[in-house]
Amino acid sequence: MFLAACIAAVVMTGCKKDTPNVPDGGKGKFLIETTVKNPEGMSGSSFLQLVPDISGSIDNSNAIPLGFSSPVMVVDNSVFIFPTMGKDADNNIKRYTYNLSAQKLTGMVKMDVPANTMPINIIKVTNRKAYVPFYTLGVVWIVDIETMQKTGEIDLKPYSHKDSSPEPAFGIVRDGLYYLPLDQINENFMPYEDYRQVDVAVIDTKTDKVQKIISEKTSKLSFPTRPMLRNMIFTDEHNDIYIACAGNFGLNPTYLNNGFVCIPAGSTEFDVSKSWDIKDNVIIGTDENYKPASIFNCKYIGNGKVAAYVNIMELNGENPYTSKNSMAVIIDMKAKTITRVKGVPLSDSHSVVVEFYNGQVFFGAYGDKQAGFFTYNPADSEAKHVCTTTGNPIDLYIFK
């Protein structure tokens, strides 16, 4: 019996010792995603975790492993993780629940989706109903958020230019209508050369029917919203909808159009007088007189001002995925000026986090000498490095 007890103790000890430490996602109200990229810049490993504050040094030891650059969306206290592309991708959408009192992620559930269809974001309509656009499939699923079940579908394929999907991107709900930009891109994930315009599907949230497709063709802007970035479509204090358009991401010197289009309050059409192509604006504070070749990401911070990352085409280098070609700026939509945020280093195009909280802008950057989060105070125009991360910071959400 003694020998059996000793063997059992050894076995139990051995099992405990060999059990891997499964990360639980940490604790706190700041949800961050980071990526450790491979040298070519187009692959790697991503991580999601909660932290108590954005300060000091943050590694990935407590983080939940994700697929490379998995899009993450927060709706109320639900955290949705979307699949990446490729043969190793998980063909499901995961939902965690954020426990407000414990400040932890709990209760993960899954919803299966077709492979390589790129569901990238989720937009809440009611407490139970949400829309999930599928980028390559050309449809929008209607989903019950509570049960994680599909309840319907909106077909957008008839509105595609040339191919089978108009690439539904990131939308917004205003006055009972879902305004869903359509990126209309080719097999290289770039806008068609013969289709320089902005299309938006206007969908009735009560009937889930497409009322119409509206188009802004005057400015020649294109690629309205990047589908994984929630702040590239927003409403201002007047309830006007503004849509940031990335264009060709600064990769085509013959087509650098990028900027904003507007659907005013009370209207379901574009107001072309409020469109603004920013490609010819010299960025104040750059000795080289750089001009923005693309909006990579942005966040409306009030009073007509937008904090953003823009592409500097001259800095693309041989590999635009790893070069430091992204500049933090403040865009004044009233004065029509763009000013560099000094103190935030040039970043690569993978780290373009922009968030606004408690009067401060948070920029995530992966610079030559510093990586992590920087804060910028619009009141005194000062930026400072407040947190170092392991790898590229690629997203930030703050639970209130």
mmCIF file of C-alpha atoms in Angstrom, residues 75-76 123-131 143 145 173 205:
data_model
loop_
_atom_site.group_PDB
_atom_site.id
_atom_site.type_symbol
_atom_site.label_atom_id
_atom_site.label_comp_id
_atom_site.label_asym_id
_atom_site.label_seq_id
_atom_site.Cartn_x
_atom_site.Cartn_y
_atom_site.Cartn_z
ATOM 1 C CA VAL A 75 -20.184 44.698 -28.292
ATOM 2 C CA ASP A 76 -21.286 45.741 -24.796
ATOM 3 C CA ILE A 123 -22.667 45.463 -35.648
ATOM 4 C CA LYS A 124 -25.333 45.442 -32.938
ATOM 5 C CA VAL A 125 -28.889 46.286 -34.033
ATOM 6 C CA THR A 126 -30.875 45.326 -30.904
ATOM 7 C CA ASN A 127 -30.016 43.503 -27.667
ATOM 8 C CA ARG A 128 -30.322 40.187 -29.490
ATOM 9 C CA LYS A 129 -29.823 41.022 -33.159
ATOM 10 C CA ALA A 130 -26.577 41.831 -34.946
ATOM 11 C CA TYR A 131 -25.180 41.962 -38.477
ATOM 12 C CA VAL A 143 -27.148 36.701 -35.848
ATOM 13 C CA ILE A 145 -25.939 37.547 -30.180
ATOM 14 C CA VAL A 173 -26.556 52.037 -37.760
ATOM 15 C CA THR A 205 -32.918 47.159 -39.970
#
